[in-house]
PDB file of C-alpha atoms in Angstrom:
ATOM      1  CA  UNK A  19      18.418  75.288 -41.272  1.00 53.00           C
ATOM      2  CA  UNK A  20      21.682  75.228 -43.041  1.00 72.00           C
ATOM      3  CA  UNK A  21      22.958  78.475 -43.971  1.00 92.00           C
ATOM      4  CA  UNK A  22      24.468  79.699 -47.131  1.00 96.00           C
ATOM      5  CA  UNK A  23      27.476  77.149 -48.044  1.00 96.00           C
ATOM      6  CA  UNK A  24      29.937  78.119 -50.122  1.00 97.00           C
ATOM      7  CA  UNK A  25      32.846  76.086 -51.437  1.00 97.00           C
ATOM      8  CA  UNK A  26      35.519  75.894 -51.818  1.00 97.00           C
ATOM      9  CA  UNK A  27      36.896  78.382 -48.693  1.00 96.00           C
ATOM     10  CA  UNK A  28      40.454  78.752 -50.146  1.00 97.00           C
ATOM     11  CA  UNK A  29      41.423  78.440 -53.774  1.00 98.00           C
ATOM     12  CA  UNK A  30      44.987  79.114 -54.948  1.00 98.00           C
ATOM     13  CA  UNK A  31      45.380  79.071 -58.641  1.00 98.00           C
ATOM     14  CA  UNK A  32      48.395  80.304 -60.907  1.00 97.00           C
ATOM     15  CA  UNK A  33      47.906  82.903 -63.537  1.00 97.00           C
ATOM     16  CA  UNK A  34      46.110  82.097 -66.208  1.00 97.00           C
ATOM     17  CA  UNK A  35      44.050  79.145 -64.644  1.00 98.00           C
ATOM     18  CA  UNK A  36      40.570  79.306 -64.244  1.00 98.00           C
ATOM     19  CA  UNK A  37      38.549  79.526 -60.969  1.00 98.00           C
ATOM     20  CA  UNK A  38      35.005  77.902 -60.393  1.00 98.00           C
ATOM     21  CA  UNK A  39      33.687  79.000 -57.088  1.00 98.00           C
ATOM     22  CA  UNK A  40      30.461  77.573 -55.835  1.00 98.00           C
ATOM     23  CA  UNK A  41      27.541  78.559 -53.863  1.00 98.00           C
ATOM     24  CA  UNK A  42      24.492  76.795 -52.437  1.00 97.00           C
ATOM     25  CA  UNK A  43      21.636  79.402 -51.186  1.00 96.00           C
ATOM     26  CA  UNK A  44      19.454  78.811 -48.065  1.00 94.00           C
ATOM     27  CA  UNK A  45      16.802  76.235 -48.626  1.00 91.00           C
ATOM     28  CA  UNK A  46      13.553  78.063 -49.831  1.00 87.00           C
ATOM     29  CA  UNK A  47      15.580  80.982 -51.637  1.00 90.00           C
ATOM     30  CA  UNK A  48      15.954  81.426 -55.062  1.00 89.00           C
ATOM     31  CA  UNK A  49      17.650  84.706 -55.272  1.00 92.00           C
ATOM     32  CA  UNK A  50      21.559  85.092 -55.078  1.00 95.00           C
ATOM     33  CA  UNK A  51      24.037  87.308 -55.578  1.00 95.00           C
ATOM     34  CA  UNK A  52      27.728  87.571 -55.567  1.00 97.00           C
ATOM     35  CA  UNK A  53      30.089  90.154 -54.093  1.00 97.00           C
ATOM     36  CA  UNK A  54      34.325  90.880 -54.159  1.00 97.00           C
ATOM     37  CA  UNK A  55      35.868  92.223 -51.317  1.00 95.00           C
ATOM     38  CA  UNK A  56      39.343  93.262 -52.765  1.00 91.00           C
ATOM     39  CA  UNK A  57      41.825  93.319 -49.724  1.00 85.00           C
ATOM     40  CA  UNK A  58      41.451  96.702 -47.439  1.00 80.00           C
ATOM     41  CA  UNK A  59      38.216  97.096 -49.430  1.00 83.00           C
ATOM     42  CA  UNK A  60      34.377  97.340 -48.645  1.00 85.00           C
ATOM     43  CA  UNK A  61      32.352  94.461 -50.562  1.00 92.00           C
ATOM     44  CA  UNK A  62      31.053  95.719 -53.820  1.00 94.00           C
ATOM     45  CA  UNK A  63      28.047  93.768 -55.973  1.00 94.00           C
ATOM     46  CA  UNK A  64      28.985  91.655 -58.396  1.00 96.00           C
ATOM     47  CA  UNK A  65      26.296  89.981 -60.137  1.00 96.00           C
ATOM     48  CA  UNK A  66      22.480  89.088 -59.046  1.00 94.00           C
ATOM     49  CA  UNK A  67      20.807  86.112 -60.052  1.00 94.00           C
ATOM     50  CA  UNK A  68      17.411  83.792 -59.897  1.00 92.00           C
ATOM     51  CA  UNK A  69      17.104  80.194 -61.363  1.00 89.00           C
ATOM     52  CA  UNK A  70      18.556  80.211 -64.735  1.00 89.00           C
ATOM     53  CA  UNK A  71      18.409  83.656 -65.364  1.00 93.00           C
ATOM     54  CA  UNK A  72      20.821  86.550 -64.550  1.00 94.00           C
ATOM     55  CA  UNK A  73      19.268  89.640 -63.159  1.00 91.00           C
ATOM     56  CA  UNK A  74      21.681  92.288 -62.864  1.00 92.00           C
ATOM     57  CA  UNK A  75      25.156  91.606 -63.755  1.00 94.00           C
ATOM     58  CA  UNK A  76      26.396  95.485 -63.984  1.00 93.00           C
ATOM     59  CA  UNK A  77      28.776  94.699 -61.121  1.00 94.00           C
ATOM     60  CA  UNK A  78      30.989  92.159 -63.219  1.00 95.00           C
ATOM     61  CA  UNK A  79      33.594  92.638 -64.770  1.00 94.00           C
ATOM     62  CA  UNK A  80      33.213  92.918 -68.679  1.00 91.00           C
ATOM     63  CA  UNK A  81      35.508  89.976 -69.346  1.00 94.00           C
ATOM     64  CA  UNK A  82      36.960  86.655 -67.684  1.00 97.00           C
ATOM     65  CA  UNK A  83      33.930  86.511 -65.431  1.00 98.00           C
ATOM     66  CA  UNK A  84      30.622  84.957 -65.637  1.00 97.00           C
ATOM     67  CA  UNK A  85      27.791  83.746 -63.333  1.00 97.00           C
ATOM     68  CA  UNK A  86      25.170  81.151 -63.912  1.00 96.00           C
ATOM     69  CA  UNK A  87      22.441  79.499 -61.218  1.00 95.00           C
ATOM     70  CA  UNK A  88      21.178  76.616 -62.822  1.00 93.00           C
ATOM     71  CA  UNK A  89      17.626  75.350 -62.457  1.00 90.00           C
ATOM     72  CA  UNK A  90      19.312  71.981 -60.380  1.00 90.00           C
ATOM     73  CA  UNK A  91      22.764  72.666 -58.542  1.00 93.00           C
ATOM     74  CA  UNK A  92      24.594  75.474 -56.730  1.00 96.00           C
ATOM     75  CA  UNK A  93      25.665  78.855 -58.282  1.00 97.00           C
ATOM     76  CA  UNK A  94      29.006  78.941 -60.127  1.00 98.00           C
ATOM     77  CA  UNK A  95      31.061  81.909 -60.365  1.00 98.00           C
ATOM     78  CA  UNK A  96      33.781  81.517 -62.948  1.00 98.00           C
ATOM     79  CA  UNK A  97      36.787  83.237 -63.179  1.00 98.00           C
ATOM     80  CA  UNK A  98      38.727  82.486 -66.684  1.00 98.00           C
ATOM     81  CA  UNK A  99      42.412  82.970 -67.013  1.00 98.00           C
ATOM     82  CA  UNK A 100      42.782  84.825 -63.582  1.00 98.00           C
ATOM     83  CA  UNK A 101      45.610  87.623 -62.896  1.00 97.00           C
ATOM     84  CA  UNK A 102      46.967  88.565 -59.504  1.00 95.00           C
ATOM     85  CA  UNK A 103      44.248  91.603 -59.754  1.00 94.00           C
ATOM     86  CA  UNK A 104      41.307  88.817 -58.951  1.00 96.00           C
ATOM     87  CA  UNK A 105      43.114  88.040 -55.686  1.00 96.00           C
ATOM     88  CA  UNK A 106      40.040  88.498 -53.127  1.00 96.00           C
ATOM     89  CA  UNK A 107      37.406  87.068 -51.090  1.00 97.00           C
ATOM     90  CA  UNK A 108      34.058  86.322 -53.003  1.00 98.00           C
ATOM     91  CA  UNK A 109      31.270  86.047 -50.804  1.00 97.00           C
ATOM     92  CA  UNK A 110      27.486  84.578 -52.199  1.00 97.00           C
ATOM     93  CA  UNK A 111      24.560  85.558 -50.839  1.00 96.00           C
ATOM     94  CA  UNK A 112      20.914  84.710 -50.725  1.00 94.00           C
ATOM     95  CA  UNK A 113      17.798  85.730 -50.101  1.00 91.00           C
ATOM     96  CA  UNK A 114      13.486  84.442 -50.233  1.00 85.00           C
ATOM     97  CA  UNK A 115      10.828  86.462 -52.455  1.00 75.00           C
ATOM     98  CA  UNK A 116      11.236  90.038 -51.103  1.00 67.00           C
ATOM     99  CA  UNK A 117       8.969  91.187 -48.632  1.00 60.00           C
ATOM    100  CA  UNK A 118       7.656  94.855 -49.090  1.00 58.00           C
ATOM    101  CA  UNK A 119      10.738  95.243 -51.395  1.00 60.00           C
ATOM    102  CA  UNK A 120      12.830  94.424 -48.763  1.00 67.00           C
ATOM    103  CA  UNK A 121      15.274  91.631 -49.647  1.00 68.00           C
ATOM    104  CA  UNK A 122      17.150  90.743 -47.180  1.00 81.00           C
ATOM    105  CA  UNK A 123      20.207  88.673 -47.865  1.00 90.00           C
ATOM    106  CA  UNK A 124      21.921  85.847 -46.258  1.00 92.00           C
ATOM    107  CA  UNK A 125      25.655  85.561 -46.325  1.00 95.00           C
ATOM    108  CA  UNK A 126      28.194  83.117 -47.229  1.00 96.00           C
ATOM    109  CA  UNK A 127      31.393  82.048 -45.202  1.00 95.00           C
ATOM    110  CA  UNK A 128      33.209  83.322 -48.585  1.00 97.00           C
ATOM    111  CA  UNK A 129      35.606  81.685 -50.860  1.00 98.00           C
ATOM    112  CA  UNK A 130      39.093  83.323 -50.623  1.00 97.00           C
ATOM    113  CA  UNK A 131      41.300  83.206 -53.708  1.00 97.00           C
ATOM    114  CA  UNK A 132      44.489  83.474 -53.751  1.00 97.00           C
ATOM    115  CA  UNK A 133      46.119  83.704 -57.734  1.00 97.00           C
ATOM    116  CA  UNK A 134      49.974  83.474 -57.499  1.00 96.00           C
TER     117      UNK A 134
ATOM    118  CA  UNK B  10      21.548 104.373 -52.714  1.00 54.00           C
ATOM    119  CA  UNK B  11      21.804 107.430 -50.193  1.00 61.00           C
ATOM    120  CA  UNK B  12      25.153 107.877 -48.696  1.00 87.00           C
ATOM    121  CA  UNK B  13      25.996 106.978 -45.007  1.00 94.00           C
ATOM    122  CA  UNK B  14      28.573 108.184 -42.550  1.00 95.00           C
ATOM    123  CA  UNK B  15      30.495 106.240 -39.782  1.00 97.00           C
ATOM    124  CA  UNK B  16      33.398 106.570 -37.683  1.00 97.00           C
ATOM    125  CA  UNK B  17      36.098 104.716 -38.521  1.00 95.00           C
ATOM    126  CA  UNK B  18      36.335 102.836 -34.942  1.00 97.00           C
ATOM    127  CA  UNK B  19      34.824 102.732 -31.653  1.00 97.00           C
ATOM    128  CA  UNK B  20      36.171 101.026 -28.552  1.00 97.00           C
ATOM    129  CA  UNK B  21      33.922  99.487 -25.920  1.00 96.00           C
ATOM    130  CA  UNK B  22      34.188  97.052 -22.445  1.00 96.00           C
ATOM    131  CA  UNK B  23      33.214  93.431 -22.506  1.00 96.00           C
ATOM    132  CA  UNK B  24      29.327  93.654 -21.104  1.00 95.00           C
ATOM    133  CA  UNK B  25      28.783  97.006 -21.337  1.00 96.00           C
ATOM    134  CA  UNK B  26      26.427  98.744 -23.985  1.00 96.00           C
ATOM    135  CA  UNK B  27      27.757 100.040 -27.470  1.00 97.00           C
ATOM    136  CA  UNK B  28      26.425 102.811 -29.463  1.00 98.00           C
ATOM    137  CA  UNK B  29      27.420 102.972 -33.056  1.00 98.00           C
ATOM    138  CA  UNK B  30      26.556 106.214 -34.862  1.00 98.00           C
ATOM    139  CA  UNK B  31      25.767 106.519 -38.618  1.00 97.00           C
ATOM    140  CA  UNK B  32      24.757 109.430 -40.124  1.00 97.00           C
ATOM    141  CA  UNK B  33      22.558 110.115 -43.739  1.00 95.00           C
ATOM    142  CA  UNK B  34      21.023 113.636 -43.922  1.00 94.00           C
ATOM    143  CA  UNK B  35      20.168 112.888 -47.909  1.00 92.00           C
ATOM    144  CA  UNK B  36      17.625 109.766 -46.547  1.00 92.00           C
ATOM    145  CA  UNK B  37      14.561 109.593 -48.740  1.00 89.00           C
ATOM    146  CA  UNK B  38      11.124 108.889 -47.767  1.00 88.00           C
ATOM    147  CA  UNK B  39      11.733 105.262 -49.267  1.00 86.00           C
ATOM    148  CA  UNK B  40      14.968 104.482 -47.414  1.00 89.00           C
ATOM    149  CA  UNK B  41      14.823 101.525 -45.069  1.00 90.00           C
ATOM    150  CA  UNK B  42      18.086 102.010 -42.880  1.00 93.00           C
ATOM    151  CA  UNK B  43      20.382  98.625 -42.360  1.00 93.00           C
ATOM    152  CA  UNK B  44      22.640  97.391 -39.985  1.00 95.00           C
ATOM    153  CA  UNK B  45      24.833  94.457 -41.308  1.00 95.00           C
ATOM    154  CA  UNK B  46      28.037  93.504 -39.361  1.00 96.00           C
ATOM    155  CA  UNK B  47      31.075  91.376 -40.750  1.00 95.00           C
ATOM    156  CA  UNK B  48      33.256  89.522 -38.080  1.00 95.00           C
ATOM    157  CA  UNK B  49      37.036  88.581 -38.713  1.00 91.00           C
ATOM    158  CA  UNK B  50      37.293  86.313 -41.712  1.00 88.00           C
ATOM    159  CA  UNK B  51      33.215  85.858 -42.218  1.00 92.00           C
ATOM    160  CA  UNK B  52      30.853  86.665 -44.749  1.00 94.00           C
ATOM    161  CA  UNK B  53      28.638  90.094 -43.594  1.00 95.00           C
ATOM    162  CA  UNK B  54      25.575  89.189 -40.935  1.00 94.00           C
ATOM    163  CA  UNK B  55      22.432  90.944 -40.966  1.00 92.00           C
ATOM    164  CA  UNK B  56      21.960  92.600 -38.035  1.00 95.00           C
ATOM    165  CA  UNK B  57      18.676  95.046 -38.268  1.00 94.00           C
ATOM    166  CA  UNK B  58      16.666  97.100 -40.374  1.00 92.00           C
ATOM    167  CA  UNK B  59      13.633 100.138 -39.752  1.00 92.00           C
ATOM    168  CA  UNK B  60      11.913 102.605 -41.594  1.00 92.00           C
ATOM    169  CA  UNK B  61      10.888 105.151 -38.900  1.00 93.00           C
ATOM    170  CA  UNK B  62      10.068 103.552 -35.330  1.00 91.00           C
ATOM    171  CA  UNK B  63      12.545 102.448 -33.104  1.00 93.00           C
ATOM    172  CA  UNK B  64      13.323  98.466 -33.545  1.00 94.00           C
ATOM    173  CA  UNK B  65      14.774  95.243 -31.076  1.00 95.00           C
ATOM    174  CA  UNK B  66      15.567  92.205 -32.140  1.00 92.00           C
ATOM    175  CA  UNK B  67      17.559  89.417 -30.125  1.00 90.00           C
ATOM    176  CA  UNK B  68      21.037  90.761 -31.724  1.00 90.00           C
ATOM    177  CA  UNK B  69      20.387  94.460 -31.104  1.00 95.00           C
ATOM    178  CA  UNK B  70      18.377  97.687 -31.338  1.00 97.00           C
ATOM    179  CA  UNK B  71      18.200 100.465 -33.930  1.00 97.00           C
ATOM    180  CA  UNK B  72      16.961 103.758 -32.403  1.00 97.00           C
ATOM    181  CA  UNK B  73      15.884 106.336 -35.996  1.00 97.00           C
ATOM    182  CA  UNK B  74      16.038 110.294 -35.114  1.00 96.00           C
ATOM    183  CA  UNK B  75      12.663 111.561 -35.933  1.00 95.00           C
ATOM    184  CA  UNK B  76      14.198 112.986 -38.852  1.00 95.00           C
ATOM    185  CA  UNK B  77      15.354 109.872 -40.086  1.00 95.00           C
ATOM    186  CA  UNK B  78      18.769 112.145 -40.929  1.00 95.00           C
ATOM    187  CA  UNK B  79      20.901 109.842 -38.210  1.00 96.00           C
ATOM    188  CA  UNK B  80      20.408 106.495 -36.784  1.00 97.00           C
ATOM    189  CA  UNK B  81      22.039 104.707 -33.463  1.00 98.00           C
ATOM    190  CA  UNK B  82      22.882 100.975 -33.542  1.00 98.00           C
ATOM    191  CA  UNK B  83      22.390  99.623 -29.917  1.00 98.00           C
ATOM    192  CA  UNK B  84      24.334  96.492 -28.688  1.00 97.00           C
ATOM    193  CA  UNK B  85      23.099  96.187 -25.037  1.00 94.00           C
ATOM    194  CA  UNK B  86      25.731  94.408 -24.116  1.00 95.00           C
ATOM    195  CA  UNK B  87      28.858  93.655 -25.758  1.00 95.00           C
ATOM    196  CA  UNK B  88      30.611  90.666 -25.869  1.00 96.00           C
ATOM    197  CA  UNK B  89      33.972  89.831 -26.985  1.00 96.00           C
ATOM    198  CA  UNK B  90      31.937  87.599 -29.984  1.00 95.00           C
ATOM    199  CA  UNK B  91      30.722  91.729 -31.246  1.00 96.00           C
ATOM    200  CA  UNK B  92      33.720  92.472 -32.631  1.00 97.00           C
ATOM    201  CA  UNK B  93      33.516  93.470 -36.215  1.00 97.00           C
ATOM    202  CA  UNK B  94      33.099  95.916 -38.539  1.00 96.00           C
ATOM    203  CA  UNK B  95      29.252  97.656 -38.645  1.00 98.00           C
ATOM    204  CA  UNK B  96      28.173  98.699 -41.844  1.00 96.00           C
ATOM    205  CA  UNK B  97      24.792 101.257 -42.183  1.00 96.00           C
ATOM    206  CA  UNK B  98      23.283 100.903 -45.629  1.00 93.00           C
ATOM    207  CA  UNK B  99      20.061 102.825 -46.787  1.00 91.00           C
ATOM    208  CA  UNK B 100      17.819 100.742 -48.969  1.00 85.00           C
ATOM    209  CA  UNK B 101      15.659 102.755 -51.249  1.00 80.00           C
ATOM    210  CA  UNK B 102      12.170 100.262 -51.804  1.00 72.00           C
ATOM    211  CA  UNK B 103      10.454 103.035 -53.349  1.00 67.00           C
ATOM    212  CA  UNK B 104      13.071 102.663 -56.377  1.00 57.00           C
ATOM    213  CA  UNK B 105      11.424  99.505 -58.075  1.00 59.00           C
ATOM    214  CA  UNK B 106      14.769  99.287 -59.143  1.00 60.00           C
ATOM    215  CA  UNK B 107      17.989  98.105 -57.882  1.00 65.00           C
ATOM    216  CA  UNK B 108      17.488  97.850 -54.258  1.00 73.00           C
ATOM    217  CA  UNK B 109      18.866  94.430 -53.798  1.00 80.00           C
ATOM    218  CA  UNK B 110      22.549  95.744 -54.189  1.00 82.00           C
ATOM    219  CA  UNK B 111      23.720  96.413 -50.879  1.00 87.00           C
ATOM    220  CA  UNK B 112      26.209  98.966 -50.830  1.00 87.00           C
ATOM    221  CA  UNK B 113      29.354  98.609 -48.395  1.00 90.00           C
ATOM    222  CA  UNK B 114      31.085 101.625 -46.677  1.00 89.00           C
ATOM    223  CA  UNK B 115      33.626 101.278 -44.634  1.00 90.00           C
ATOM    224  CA  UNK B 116      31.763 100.691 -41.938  1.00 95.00           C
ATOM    225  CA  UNK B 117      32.726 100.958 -37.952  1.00 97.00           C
ATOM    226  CA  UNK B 118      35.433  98.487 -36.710  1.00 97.00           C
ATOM    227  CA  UNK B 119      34.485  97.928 -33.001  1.00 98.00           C
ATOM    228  CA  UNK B 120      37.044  96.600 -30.489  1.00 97.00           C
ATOM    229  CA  UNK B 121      35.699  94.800 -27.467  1.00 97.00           C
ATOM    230  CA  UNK B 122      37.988  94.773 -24.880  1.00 96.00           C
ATOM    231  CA  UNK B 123      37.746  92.021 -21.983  1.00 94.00           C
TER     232      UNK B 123
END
């Protein structure tokens, strides 16, 4: 079984650019959610999401980002006009219908961007 | 979620057995205690998870005090592929809430020496 892909693993964008970073969830799930790990940092939620809707996105920041999981296709994290602040790795993860309220997630390899 | 407490680092020998430490004296009936572990450069790896009974799995065992209020993450034998930082996370399932964010610490950086 393939695992959680994410692409792509390093993106370097100026100031000001945007950023589309892409994840693909284990076959069978349908739940995913992002996270940030800001450097020296623990990973902190981001956004939680199931086909074509969003879930919880209190984790987000209130502007420049959004999140979408389309019915076909990967989910896209977008970054819009990024500063040097968004500078971090951004790891998807994924998980199947929770089990007992248990959902246990699948990680990403992570997509590290780099805004110079 | 409840909070959790680790030490910073631990230090172990190549093939010997590692005991990582985590405490939570606020755990709630509803807490399910996780192990997730993130090695250099990787996305976080689920390790293990239990309510109240002692658990094994291929990767490791979780030993629960019978007060739930600390919890022991067992590698039986570490290899230098263990290094990496151990998180504990409580999961509250009783919630009906938000239980699907999983809440980073700082976690445990082990260092596996050869």
């Amino acid at each position: 079984n393939a695992g959680v892909m994410q692409n792509p693993r390093h993106l370097v964008r100026r100031r000001g650019q945007e950023a589309r970073l892409r994840c693909s969830p284990m076959k069978g799930h349908s739940h995913v959610y992002w996270y940030r790990q800001l450097p020296e940092e623990g990973l902190k939620f981001m956004v939680y999401l199931q086909k074509e809707n969003i879930i919880d996105e209190s984790g987000m920041p209130k502007e420049r980002f959004s999140a979408e999981f389309p019915k076909e296709g990967p989910s896209i994290l977008r970054i819009q006009q990024v500063v040097r602040g968004d500078s971090a790795a951004y790891f998807c993860a994924s998980s199947p219908r929770p089990i007992s309220g248990v959902y246990e997630q699948y990680f990403g390899p992570g997509t590290r961007l780099t805004v110079t | 979620d409840a909070k959790t407490t680790q030490p910073n680092s631990m230090e172990s020998n190549e093939e010997e057995p590692v005991h990582l430490p985590c405490n939570h004296s606020t755990i709630s009936g509803t807490d399910y205690i996780h192990w997730y572990r993130q090695l250099p450069s990787q996305g976080p790896e689920y390790v293990i998870h239990g309510l109240t009974s002692n658990v094994n799995n291929r990767m490791a065992s979780l030993a629960i005090a019978e007060d739930r209020k600390s919890s022991t993450l067992i590698l039986h034998r570490a290899t230098l592929r263990d290094a990496a930082v151990y998180y504990c996370i409580l999961r509250d399932v009783g919630s009906g809430g938000s239980n699907y964010k999983l809440t980073f610490g700082k976690g445990t950086l082990l260092t596996v020496n050869p």
